[in-house]
Amino acid sequence: MNLTHLRVLEAVARHGSVTEAAKELHYSQPSVSHHLRRLEAATGARLVQRVVRGIRLTPEGELLARRAREIIGRVDAASVELATQVGLRAGRVRVAGFQTVLSTIVPKAAAELSASYPGIELVLTDVHAVEALRMLRAGHVDIALVFRHSDTPDEAEGLRLTHLLDDPLYLISQQPDQRLEDHRDSAWVGGCERCRAAMVTACERAGFTPRISYFSDDMVVVQSLVAAGMGVATLPGLALEAHRTPGIHATEITGNTRQIFAATYGEPPDPPATTALIKILKTIA
């Protein structure tokens, strides 16, 4: 027996017709019949019977066809796995993402990628999430690491998103166990436009509009201003994991999270290196 003979038998079993099996396999009908005769000679068993409207499998033929289906499935799966592994011996994956995810999840993922697939080159670019999406759509990167708050518009048109984690929002102040409404008269430190919008929304839900006196996209600057008593702020959990300034306290604001995604663009499947990195990112996140 060889794999070609088994593919022929399995196709005949599925279609119940030499003609249809020949069409699927791109063989001539005589060639299909020839392979069936060769398989019968190799097994010493009669596998097909001629009937008025074509052929049908004998019990021995049905048994072998079932086994052939299993064998072909395993061989095809092995071929896909092997092709993927070969594709991971070399290549490049380009990633654009925002500061907090690049300083927490990505370094661990980069180390894992390097250890598992040393032939893959990883290129990282630190940009805001909106710019990361522009780079992705323009073809400048393979993966954009982005976030979306629950009340922000969906930007997923044409994108394929892999959810990595939910990142909660925290009130940053000099005292523990504070509430947003405790700071309706305090000065606030605002971050980037999207983060600032999330802070304002959280405060408005608590019944007031924050008085934003300082603006900084840098999580170290934001925490330092709070530690110095200049105001309060909100920061996501990943920012606190990346850096924690002494003298501040973080209190989770319930019901306020941002979802973090690995975004790809275009028709699947993704290149093997891209798929491998997304799988690692998801596991670590």
PDB file of C-alpha atoms in Angstrom:
ATOM      1  CA  MET A   1       0.000   0.000   0.000  1.00  0.00           C
ATOM      2  CA  ASN A   2       1.055   3.587  -0.592  1.00  0.00           C
ATOM      3  CA  LEU A   3      -0.530   6.919   0.200  1.00  0.00           C
ATOM      4  CA  THR A   4      -1.685   7.581  -3.367  1.00  0.00           C
ATOM      5  CA  HIS A   5      -3.634   4.328  -3.435  1.00  0.00           C
ATOM      6  CA  LEU A   6      -5.249   5.151  -0.103  1.00  0.00           C
ATOM      7  CA  ARG A   7      -6.220   8.669  -1.255  1.00  0.00           C
ATOM      8  CA  VAL A   8      -7.915   7.151  -4.305  1.00  0.00           C
ATOM      9  CA  LEU A   9      -9.855   4.624  -2.225  1.00  0.00           C
ATOM     10  CA  GLU A  10     -10.926   7.291   0.286  1.00  0.00           C
ATOM     11  CA  ALA A  11     -12.146   9.591  -2.500  1.00  0.00           C
ATOM     12  CA  VAL A  12     -14.097   6.775  -4.169  1.00  0.00           C
ATOM     13  CA  ALA A  13     -15.665   5.886  -0.820  1.00  0.00           C
ATOM     14  CA  ARG A  14     -16.763   9.484  -0.221  1.00  0.00           C
ATOM     15  CA  HIS A  15     -18.198  10.060  -3.685  1.00  0.00           C
ATOM     16  CA  GLY A  16     -19.394   6.536  -4.457  1.00  0.00           C
ATOM     17  CA  SER A  17     -18.145   7.142  -7.967  1.00  0.00           C
ATOM     18  CA  VAL A  18     -14.928   6.658  -9.904  1.00  0.00           C
ATOM     19  CA  THR A  19     -15.833   9.628 -12.095  1.00  0.00           C
ATOM     20  CA  GLU A  20     -16.285  12.059  -9.188  1.00  0.00           C
ATOM     21  CA  ALA A  21     -13.183  10.764  -7.434  1.00  0.00           C
ATOM     22  CA  ALA A  22     -11.184  11.298 -10.628  1.00  0.00           C
ATOM     23  CA  LYS A  23     -12.440  14.903 -10.884  1.00  0.00           C
ATOM     24  CA  GLU A  24     -11.454  15.683  -7.303  1.00  0.00           C
ATOM     25  CA  LEU A  25      -8.013  14.098  -7.624  1.00  0.00           C
ATOM     26  CA  HIS A  26      -7.408  15.457 -11.149  1.00  0.00           C
ATOM     27  CA  TYR A  27      -6.842  11.923 -12.458  1.00  0.00           C
ATOM     28  CA  SER A  28      -8.339  10.170 -15.431  1.00  0.00           C
ATOM     29  CA  GLN A  29     -10.932   7.482 -14.757  1.00  0.00           C
ATOM     30  CA  PRO A  30      -8.610   4.705 -16.020  1.00  0.00           C
ATOM     31  CA  SER A  31      -5.934   5.981 -13.655  1.00  0.00           C
ATOM     32  CA  VAL A  32      -8.295   5.739 -10.655  1.00  0.00           C
ATOM     33  CA  SER A  33      -9.275   2.218 -11.675  1.00  0.00           C
ATOM     34  CA  HIS A  34      -5.602   1.326 -12.059  1.00  0.00           C
ATOM     35  CA  HIS A  35      -4.807   2.542  -8.526  1.00  0.00           C
ATOM     36  CA  LEU A  36      -7.705   0.535  -7.113  1.00  0.00           C
ATOM     37  CA  ARG A  37      -6.453  -2.640  -8.833  1.00  0.00           C
ATOM     38  CA  ARG A  38      -2.939  -2.011  -7.509  1.00  0.00           C
ATOM     39  CA  LEU A  39      -4.333  -1.572  -3.988  1.00  0.00           C
ATOM     40  CA  GLU A  40      -6.295  -4.817  -4.272  1.00  0.00           C
ATOM     41  CA  ALA A  41      -3.155  -6.601  -5.435  1.00  0.00           C
ATOM     42  CA  ALA A  42      -1.164  -5.162  -2.531  1.00  0.00           C
ATOM     43  CA  THR A  43      -3.753  -6.137   0.096  1.00  0.00           C
ATOM     44  CA  GLY A  44      -4.928  -9.433  -1.403  1.00  0.00           C
ATOM     45  CA  ALA A  45      -8.508  -8.311  -0.783  1.00  0.00           C
ATOM     46  CA  ARG A  46     -11.351  -7.391  -3.084  1.00  0.00           C
ATOM     47  CA  LEU A  47     -12.154  -3.789  -2.243  1.00  0.00           C
ATOM     48  CA  VAL A  48     -14.731  -2.685  -4.841  1.00  0.00           C
ATOM     49  CA  GLN A  49     -17.594  -4.302  -6.717  1.00  0.00           C
ATOM     50  CA  ARG A  50     -19.072  -3.295 -10.031  1.00  0.00           C
ATOM     51  CA  VAL A  51     -22.793  -2.519  -9.874  1.00  0.00           C
ATOM     52  CA  VAL A  52     -25.310  -1.242 -12.399  1.00  0.00           C
ATOM     53  CA  ARG A  53     -24.724   2.437 -11.596  1.00  0.00           C
ATOM     54  CA  GLY A  54     -21.016   2.410 -10.879  1.00  0.00           C
ATOM     55  CA  ILE A  55     -19.173   0.711  -8.066  1.00  0.00           C
ATOM     56  CA  ARG A  56     -19.573   0.086  -4.364  1.00  0.00           C
ATOM     57  CA  LEU A  57     -17.111  -0.882  -1.684  1.00  0.00           C
ATOM     58  CA  THR A  58     -16.982  -4.333  -0.221  1.00  0.00           C
ATOM     59  CA  PRO A  59     -16.889  -4.694   3.581  1.00  0.00           C
ATOM     60  CA  GLU A  60     -13.108  -4.978   3.282  1.00  0.00           C
ATOM     61  CA  GLY A  61     -13.067  -1.865   1.134  1.00  0.00           C
ATOM     62  CA  GLU A  62     -15.167   0.078   3.656  1.00  0.00           C
ATOM     63  CA  LEU A  63     -12.867  -0.993   6.476  1.00  0.00           C
ATOM     64  CA  LEU A  64      -9.759   0.112   4.609  1.00  0.00           C
ATOM     65  CA  ALA A  65     -11.431   3.365   3.490  1.00  0.00           C
ATOM     66  CA  ARG A  66     -12.141   4.281   7.117  1.00  0.00           C
ATOM     67  CA  ARG A  67      -8.540   3.620   8.059  1.00  0.00           C
ATOM     68  CA  ALA A  68      -7.354   5.495   4.983  1.00  0.00           C
ATOM     69  CA  ARG A  69      -9.313   8.559   6.092  1.00  0.00           C
ATOM     70  CA  GLU A  70      -7.540   8.477   9.471  1.00  0.00           C
ATOM     71  CA  ILE A  71      -4.116   7.948   7.896  1.00  0.00           C
ATOM     72  CA  ILE A  72      -4.564  10.733   5.342  1.00  0.00           C
ATOM     73  CA  GLY A  73      -5.764  13.124   8.042  1.00  0.00           C
ATOM     74  CA  ARG A  74      -2.697  12.445  10.159  1.00  0.00           C
ATOM     75  CA  VAL A  75      -0.334  12.796   7.216  1.00  0.00           C
ATOM     76  CA  ASP A  76      -1.943  16.079   6.133  1.00  0.00           C
ATOM     77  CA  ALA A  77      -1.766  17.436   9.693  1.00  0.00           C
ATOM     78  CA  ALA A  78       1.888  16.486   9.907  1.00  0.00           C
ATOM     79  CA  SER A  79       2.546  18.245   6.596  1.00  0.00           C
ATOM     80  CA  VAL A  80       0.960  21.459   7.868  1.00  0.00           C
ATOM     81  CA  GLU A  81       2.876  21.291  11.151  1.00  0.00           C
ATOM     82  CA  LEU A  82       6.125  20.648   9.333  1.00  0.00           C
ATOM     83  CA  ALA A  83       5.561  23.499   6.891  1.00  0.00           C
ATOM     84  CA  THR A  84       4.869  25.833   9.804  1.00  0.00           C
ATOM     85  CA  GLN A  85       7.994  24.699  11.629  1.00  0.00           C
ATOM     86  CA  VAL A  86      10.127  25.160   8.529  1.00  0.00           C
ATOM     87  CA  GLY A  87       8.641  28.627   8.114  1.00  0.00           C
ATOM     88  CA  LEU A  88       9.686  29.478  11.675  1.00  0.00           C
ATOM     89  CA  ARG A  89      13.364  28.759  11.102  1.00  0.00           C
ATOM     90  CA  ALA A  90      13.748  32.219   9.627  1.00  0.00           C
ATOM     91  CA  GLY A  91      11.662  35.287   9.073  1.00  0.00           C
ATOM     92  CA  ARG A  92      10.662  38.552  10.652  1.00  0.00           C
ATOM     93  CA  VAL A  93       7.723  39.855  12.622  1.00  0.00           C
ATOM     94  CA  ARG A  94       7.211  43.616  13.072  1.00  0.00           C
ATOM     95  CA  VAL A  95       5.210  44.889  16.034  1.00  0.00           C
ATOM     96  CA  ALA A  96       3.938  48.360  16.900  1.00  0.00           C
ATOM     97  CA  GLY A  97       2.489  48.980  20.331  1.00  0.00           C
ATOM     98  CA  PHE A  98       1.993  51.444  23.156  1.00  0.00           C
ATOM     99  CA  GLN A  99       4.349  52.030  26.071  1.00  0.00           C
ATOM    100  CA  THR A 100       2.737  50.038  28.852  1.00  0.00           C
ATOM    101  CA  VAL A 101       2.290  46.844  26.852  1.00  0.00           C
ATOM    102  CA  LEU A 102       5.788  47.127  25.359  1.00  0.00           C
ATOM    103  CA  SER A 103       7.268  47.435  28.853  1.00  0.00           C
ATOM    104  CA  THR A 104       5.358  44.541  30.447  1.00  0.00           C
ATOM    105  CA  ILE A 105       4.019  41.763  28.234  1.00  0.00           C
ATOM    106  CA  VAL A 106       6.158  42.194  25.128  1.00  0.00           C
ATOM    107  CA  PRO A 107       9.634  41.727  26.686  1.00  0.00           C
ATOM    108  CA  LYS A 108       8.571  38.363  28.129  1.00  0.00           C
ATOM    109  CA  ALA A 109       7.055  37.369  24.793  1.00  0.00           C
ATOM    110  CA  ALA A 110      10.201  38.483  22.951  1.00  0.00           C
ATOM    111  CA  ALA A 111      12.351  36.309  25.203  1.00  0.00           C
ATOM    112  CA  GLU A 112      10.074  33.316  24.641  1.00  0.00           C
ATOM    113  CA  LEU A 113      10.045  33.872  20.873  1.00  0.00           C
ATOM    114  CA  SER A 114      13.836  34.102  20.785  1.00  0.00           C
ATOM    115  CA  ALA A 115      14.236  30.934  22.846  1.00  0.00           C
ATOM    116  CA  SER A 116      11.731  28.911  20.815  1.00  0.00           C
ATOM    117  CA  TYR A 117      12.482  30.295  17.340  1.00  0.00           C
ATOM    118  CA  PRO A 118      15.968  31.849  17.319  1.00  0.00           C
ATOM    119  CA  GLY A 119      15.857  32.392  13.546  1.00  0.00           C
ATOM    120  CA  ILE A 120      13.005  34.907  13.745  1.00  0.00           C
ATOM    121  CA  GLU A 121      13.853  38.604  13.846  1.00  0.00           C
ATOM    122  CA  LEU A 122      11.588  40.740  16.045  1.00  0.00           C
ATOM    123  CA  VAL A 123      11.213  44.470  15.274  1.00  0.00           C
ATOM    124  CA  LEU A 124       9.448  46.677  17.855  1.00  0.00           C
ATOM    125  CA  THR A 125       8.108  50.226  17.472  1.00  0.00           C
ATOM    126  CA  ASP A 126       6.805  52.294  20.392  1.00  0.00           C
ATOM    127  CA  VAL A 127       3.805  54.376  19.237  1.00  0.00           C
ATOM    128  CA  HIS A 128       0.325  55.280  20.390  1.00  0.00           C
ATOM    129  CA  ALA A 129      -2.342  52.702  19.645  1.00  0.00           C
ATOM    130  CA  VAL A 130      -3.977  54.823  16.939  1.00  0.00           C
ATOM    131  CA  GLU A 131      -0.662  55.200  15.107  1.00  0.00           C
ATOM    132  CA  ALA A 132      -0.025  51.467  15.486  1.00  0.00           C
ATOM    133  CA  LEU A 133      -3.259  50.789  13.586  1.00  0.00           C
ATOM    134  CA  ARG A 134      -2.247  53.196  10.825  1.00  0.00           C
ATOM    135  CA  MET A 135       1.092  51.407  10.493  1.00  0.00           C
ATOM    136  CA  LEU A 136      -0.681  48.044  10.371  1.00  0.00           C
ATOM    137  CA  ARG A 137      -3.098  49.106   7.634  1.00  0.00           C
ATOM    138  CA  ALA A 138      -0.230  50.640   5.665  1.00  0.00           C
ATOM    139  CA  GLY A 139       1.704  47.381   5.812  1.00  0.00           C
ATOM    140  CA  HIS A 140       4.569  48.780   7.894  1.00  0.00           C
ATOM    141  CA  VAL A 141       4.042  46.263  10.719  1.00  0.00           C
ATOM    142  CA  ASP A 142       2.594  42.761  11.034  1.00  0.00           C
ATOM    143  CA  ILE A 143       0.978  43.159  14.466  1.00  0.00           C
ATOM    144  CA  ALA A 144      -0.484  46.227  16.175  1.00  0.00           C
ATOM    145  CA  LEU A 145      -0.963  46.050  19.923  1.00  0.00           C
ATOM    146  CA  VAL A 146      -3.981  48.220  20.670  1.00  0.00           C
ATOM    147  CA  PHE A 147      -6.527  48.898  23.383  1.00  0.00           C
ATOM    148  CA  ARG A 148     -10.162  49.835  23.425  1.00  0.00           C
ATOM    149  CA  HIS A 149     -12.346  51.039  26.271  1.00  0.00           C
ATOM    150  CA  SER A 150     -15.805  49.544  26.521  1.00  0.00           C
ATOM    151  CA  ASP A 151     -17.470  52.821  25.566  1.00  0.00           C
ATOM    152  CA  THR A 152     -15.215  53.761  22.627  1.00  0.00           C
ATOM    153  CA  PRO A 153     -16.141  53.196  18.969  1.00  0.00           C
ATOM    154  CA  ASP A 154     -15.205  49.916  17.330  1.00  0.00           C
ATOM    155  CA  GLU A 155     -12.152  50.371  15.084  1.00  0.00           C
ATOM    156  CA  ALA A 156     -12.042  46.755  13.946  1.00  0.00           C
ATOM    157  CA  GLU A 157     -13.090  47.230  10.312  1.00  0.00           C
ATOM    158  CA  GLY A 158     -10.835  45.041   8.208  1.00  0.00           C
ATOM    159  CA  LEU A 159      -8.877  43.927  11.281  1.00  0.00           C
ATOM    160  CA  ARG A 160      -8.609  40.572  12.976  1.00  0.00           C
ATOM    161  CA  LEU A 161      -8.352  40.998  16.746  1.00  0.00           C
ATOM    162  CA  THR A 162      -6.956  38.519  19.268  1.00  0.00           C
ATOM    163  CA  HIS A 163      -7.984  39.461  22.793  1.00  0.00           C
ATOM    164  CA  LEU A 164      -5.015  39.394  25.165  1.00  0.00           C
ATOM    165  CA  LEU A 165      -6.360  40.719  28.470  1.00  0.00           C
ATOM    166  CA  ASP A 166      -8.614  43.183  30.271  1.00  0.00           C
ATOM    167  CA  ASP A 167      -6.639  45.952  31.968  1.00  0.00           C
ATOM    168  CA  PRO A 168      -8.433  47.626  34.929  1.00  0.00           C
ATOM    169  CA  LEU A 169      -8.263  51.354  35.666  1.00  0.00           C
ATOM    170  CA  TYR A 170      -6.914  52.659  38.997  1.00  0.00           C
ATOM    171  CA  LEU A 171      -7.227  55.918  40.898  1.00  0.00           C
ATOM    172  CA  ILE A 172      -3.722  57.133  41.784  1.00  0.00           C
ATOM    173  CA  SER A 173      -3.497  59.262  44.927  1.00  0.00           C
ATOM    174  CA  GLN A 174      -1.410  59.825  48.065  1.00  0.00           C
ATOM    175  CA  GLN A 175      -3.906  58.052  50.320  1.00  0.00           C
ATOM    176  CA  PRO A 176      -5.142  54.439  50.273  1.00  0.00           C
ATOM    177  CA  ASP A 177      -8.746  53.395  49.619  1.00  0.00           C
ATOM    178  CA  GLN A 178      -9.780  56.626  47.939  1.00  0.00           C
ATOM    179  CA  ARG A 179     -12.822  57.107  45.728  1.00  0.00           C
ATOM    180  CA  LEU A 180     -13.170  59.270  42.632  1.00  0.00           C
ATOM    181  CA  GLU A 181     -15.760  61.470  44.338  1.00  0.00           C
ATOM    182  CA  ASP A 182     -13.265  62.192  47.124  1.00  0.00           C
ATOM    183  CA  HIS A 183     -11.375  64.267  44.553  1.00  0.00           C
ATOM    184  CA  ARG A 184     -14.089  66.284  42.852  1.00  0.00           C
ATOM    185  CA  ASP A 185     -12.212  69.443  43.884  1.00  0.00           C
ATOM    186  CA  SER A 186      -8.672  68.129  43.357  1.00  0.00           C
ATOM    187  CA  ALA A 187      -6.322  68.915  40.518  1.00  0.00           C
ATOM    188  CA  TRP A 188      -5.988  66.049  38.044  1.00  0.00           C
ATOM    189  CA  VAL A 189      -3.168  64.815  35.819  1.00  0.00           C
ATOM    190  CA  GLY A 190      -4.347  63.846  32.347  1.00  0.00           C
ATOM    191  CA  GLY A 191      -2.604  61.475  29.960  1.00  0.00           C
ATOM    192  CA  CYS A 192      -2.995  60.886  26.227  1.00  0.00           C
ATOM    193  CA  GLU A 193      -6.246  61.867  24.567  1.00  0.00           C
ATOM    194  CA  ARG A 194      -7.851  58.421  24.758  1.00  0.00           C
ATOM    195  CA  CYS A 195      -6.677  57.783  28.344  1.00  0.00           C
ATOM    196  CA  ARG A 196      -7.792  61.251  29.356  1.00  0.00           C
ATOM    197  CA  ALA A 197     -11.214  60.569  27.857  1.00  0.00           C
ATOM    198  CA  ALA A 198     -11.492  57.372  29.917  1.00  0.00           C
ATOM    199  CA  MET A 199     -10.586  59.321  33.076  1.00  0.00           C
ATOM    200  CA  VAL A 200     -13.154  62.027  32.356  1.00  0.00           C
ATOM    201  CA  THR A 201     -15.842  59.420  31.664  1.00  0.00           C
ATOM    202  CA  ALA A 202     -15.120  57.624  34.950  1.00  0.00           C
ATOM    203  CA  CYS A 203     -15.321  60.904  36.876  1.00  0.00           C
ATOM    204  CA  GLU A 204     -18.540  61.959  35.168  1.00  0.00           C
ATOM    205  CA  ARG A 205     -20.089  58.637  36.154  1.00  0.00           C
ATOM    206  CA  ALA A 206     -19.123  59.548  39.726  1.00  0.00           C
ATOM    207  CA  GLY A 207     -20.983  62.848  39.344  1.00  0.00           C
ATOM    208  CA  PHE A 208     -18.370  65.477  38.509  1.00  0.00           C
ATOM    209  CA  THR A 209     -16.042  66.741  35.796  1.00  0.00           C
ATOM    210  CA  PRO A 210     -12.346  66.619  36.738  1.00  0.00           C
ATOM    211  CA  ARG A 211     -10.252  69.785  36.737  1.00  0.00           C
ATOM    212  CA  ILE A 212      -7.252  68.746  34.651  1.00  0.00           C
ATOM    213  CA  SER A 213      -4.267  70.913  35.561  1.00  0.00           C
ATOM    214  CA  TYR A 214      -1.373  68.833  34.224  1.00  0.00           C
ATOM    215  CA  PHE A 215      -0.894  66.864  31.043  1.00  0.00           C
ATOM    216  CA  SER A 216       1.625  64.067  30.461  1.00  0.00           C
ATOM    217  CA  ASP A 217       1.705  60.834  28.486  1.00  0.00           C
ATOM    218  CA  ASP A 218       4.558  59.527  30.640  1.00  0.00           C
ATOM    219  CA  MET A 219       3.432  57.177  33.416  1.00  0.00           C
ATOM    220  CA  VAL A 220       6.551  58.054  35.461  1.00  0.00           C
ATOM    221  CA  VAL A 221       5.785  61.786  35.286  1.00  0.00           C
ATOM    222  CA  VAL A 222       2.125  61.198  36.164  1.00  0.00           C
ATOM    223  CA  GLN A 223       3.005  59.140  39.237  1.00  0.00           C
ATOM    224  CA  SER A 224       5.725  61.589  40.300  1.00  0.00           C
ATOM    225  CA  LEU A 225       3.298  64.509  40.192  1.00  0.00           C
ATOM    226  CA  VAL A 226       0.819  62.575  42.336  1.00  0.00           C
ATOM    227  CA  ALA A 227       3.570  61.548  44.781  1.00  0.00           C
ATOM    228  CA  ALA A 228       4.573  65.226  45.082  1.00  0.00           C
ATOM    229  CA  GLY A 229       1.013  66.163  46.055  1.00  0.00           C
ATOM    230  CA  MET A 230       0.281  68.066  42.853  1.00  0.00           C
ATOM    231  CA  GLY A 231      -2.931  66.187  42.097  1.00  0.00           C
ATOM    232  CA  VAL A 232      -4.481  62.782  41.413  1.00  0.00           C
ATOM    233  CA  ALA A 233      -4.764  60.696  38.276  1.00  0.00           C
ATOM    234  CA  THR A 234      -5.974  57.462  36.772  1.00  0.00           C
ATOM    235  CA  LEU A 235      -3.691  54.811  35.300  1.00  0.00           C
ATOM    236  CA  PRO A 236      -4.266  51.328  33.886  1.00  0.00           C
ATOM    237  CA  GLY A 237      -2.906  48.295  35.684  1.00  0.00           C
ATOM    238  CA  LEU A 238      -0.142  47.646  33.155  1.00  0.00           C
ATOM    239  CA  ALA A 239       1.278  51.126  33.801  1.00  0.00           C
ATOM    240  CA  LEU A 240       1.589  50.294  37.481  1.00  0.00           C
ATOM    241  CA  GLU A 241       3.184  46.953  36.655  1.00  0.00           C
ATOM    242  CA  ALA A 242       5.718  48.700  34.431  1.00  0.00           C
ATOM    243  CA  HIS A 243       6.603  51.356  37.023  1.00  0.00           C
ATOM    244  CA  ARG A 244       5.534  52.117  40.577  1.00  0.00           C
ATOM    245  CA  THR A 245       6.649  55.371  42.210  1.00  0.00           C
ATOM    246  CA  PRO A 246       7.023  55.286  46.016  1.00  0.00           C
ATOM    247  CA  GLY A 247       4.489  57.381  47.890  1.00  0.00           C
ATOM    248  CA  ILE A 248       1.432  56.638  45.757  1.00  0.00           C
ATOM    249  CA  HIS A 249      -1.582  54.424  46.331  1.00  0.00           C
ATOM    250  CA  ALA A 250      -3.688  52.715  43.664  1.00  0.00           C
ATOM    251  CA  THR A 251      -7.384  51.924  44.120  1.00  0.00           C
ATOM    252  CA  GLU A 252      -9.163  49.973  41.414  1.00  0.00           C
ATOM    253  CA  ILE A 253     -12.118  51.762  39.827  1.00  0.00           C
ATOM    254  CA  THR A 254     -14.721  49.045  39.367  1.00  0.00           C
ATOM    255  CA  GLY A 255     -16.452  48.776  36.027  1.00  0.00           C
ATOM    256  CA  ASN A 256     -13.688  50.596  34.142  1.00  0.00           C
ATOM    257  CA  THR A 257     -11.352  48.453  32.082  1.00  0.00           C
ATOM    258  CA  ARG A 258      -9.697  48.610  28.715  1.00  0.00           C
ATOM    259  CA  GLN A 259      -9.408  45.587  26.454  1.00  0.00           C
ATOM    260  CA  ILE A 260      -6.016  44.924  24.922  1.00  0.00           C
ATOM    261  CA  PHE A 261      -5.749  43.187  21.545  1.00  0.00           C
ATOM    262  CA  ALA A 262      -3.166  41.956  19.085  1.00  0.00           C
ATOM    263  CA  ALA A 263      -4.455  43.159  15.711  1.00  0.00           C
ATOM    264  CA  THR A 264      -3.568  41.809  12.280  1.00  0.00           C
ATOM    265  CA  TYR A 265      -4.803  42.956   8.898  1.00  0.00           C
ATOM    266  CA  GLY A 266      -5.702  41.200   5.667  1.00  0.00           C
ATOM    267  CA  GLU A 267      -6.956  37.757   4.761  1.00  0.00           C
ATOM    268  CA  PRO A 268      -5.864  34.807   6.912  1.00  0.00           C
ATOM    269  CA  PRO A 269      -3.727  32.901   7.443  1.00  0.00           C
ATOM    270  CA  ASP A 270      -1.040  35.068   8.963  1.00  0.00           C
ATOM    271  CA  PRO A 271       2.639  34.282   8.330  1.00  0.00           C
ATOM    272  CA  PRO A 272       3.954  31.567  10.674  1.00  0.00           C
ATOM    273  CA  ALA A 273       6.148  34.019  12.621  1.00  0.00           C
ATOM    274  CA  THR A 274       3.176  36.323  13.240  1.00  0.00           C
ATOM    275  CA  THR A 275       0.986  33.441  14.381  1.00  0.00           C
ATOM    276  CA  ALA A 276       3.709  32.154  16.704  1.00  0.00           C
ATOM    277  CA  LEU A 277       4.191  35.526  18.385  1.00  0.00           C
ATOM    278  CA  ILE A 278       0.450  36.112  18.876  1.00  0.00           C
ATOM    279  CA  LYS A 279       0.136  32.694  20.500  1.00  0.00           C
ATOM    280  CA  ILE A 280       3.011  33.539  22.867  1.00  0.00           C
ATOM    281  CA  LEU A 281       1.552  36.978  23.657  1.00  0.00           C
ATOM    282  CA  LYS A 282      -1.819  35.448  24.521  1.00  0.00           C
ATOM    283  CA  THR A 283      -0.238  32.829  26.779  1.00  0.00           C
ATOM    284  CA  ILE A 284       1.845  35.401  28.674  1.00  0.00           C
ATOM    285  CA  ALA A 285      -0.986  37.946  28.923  1.00  0.00           C
TER     286      ALA A 285
END
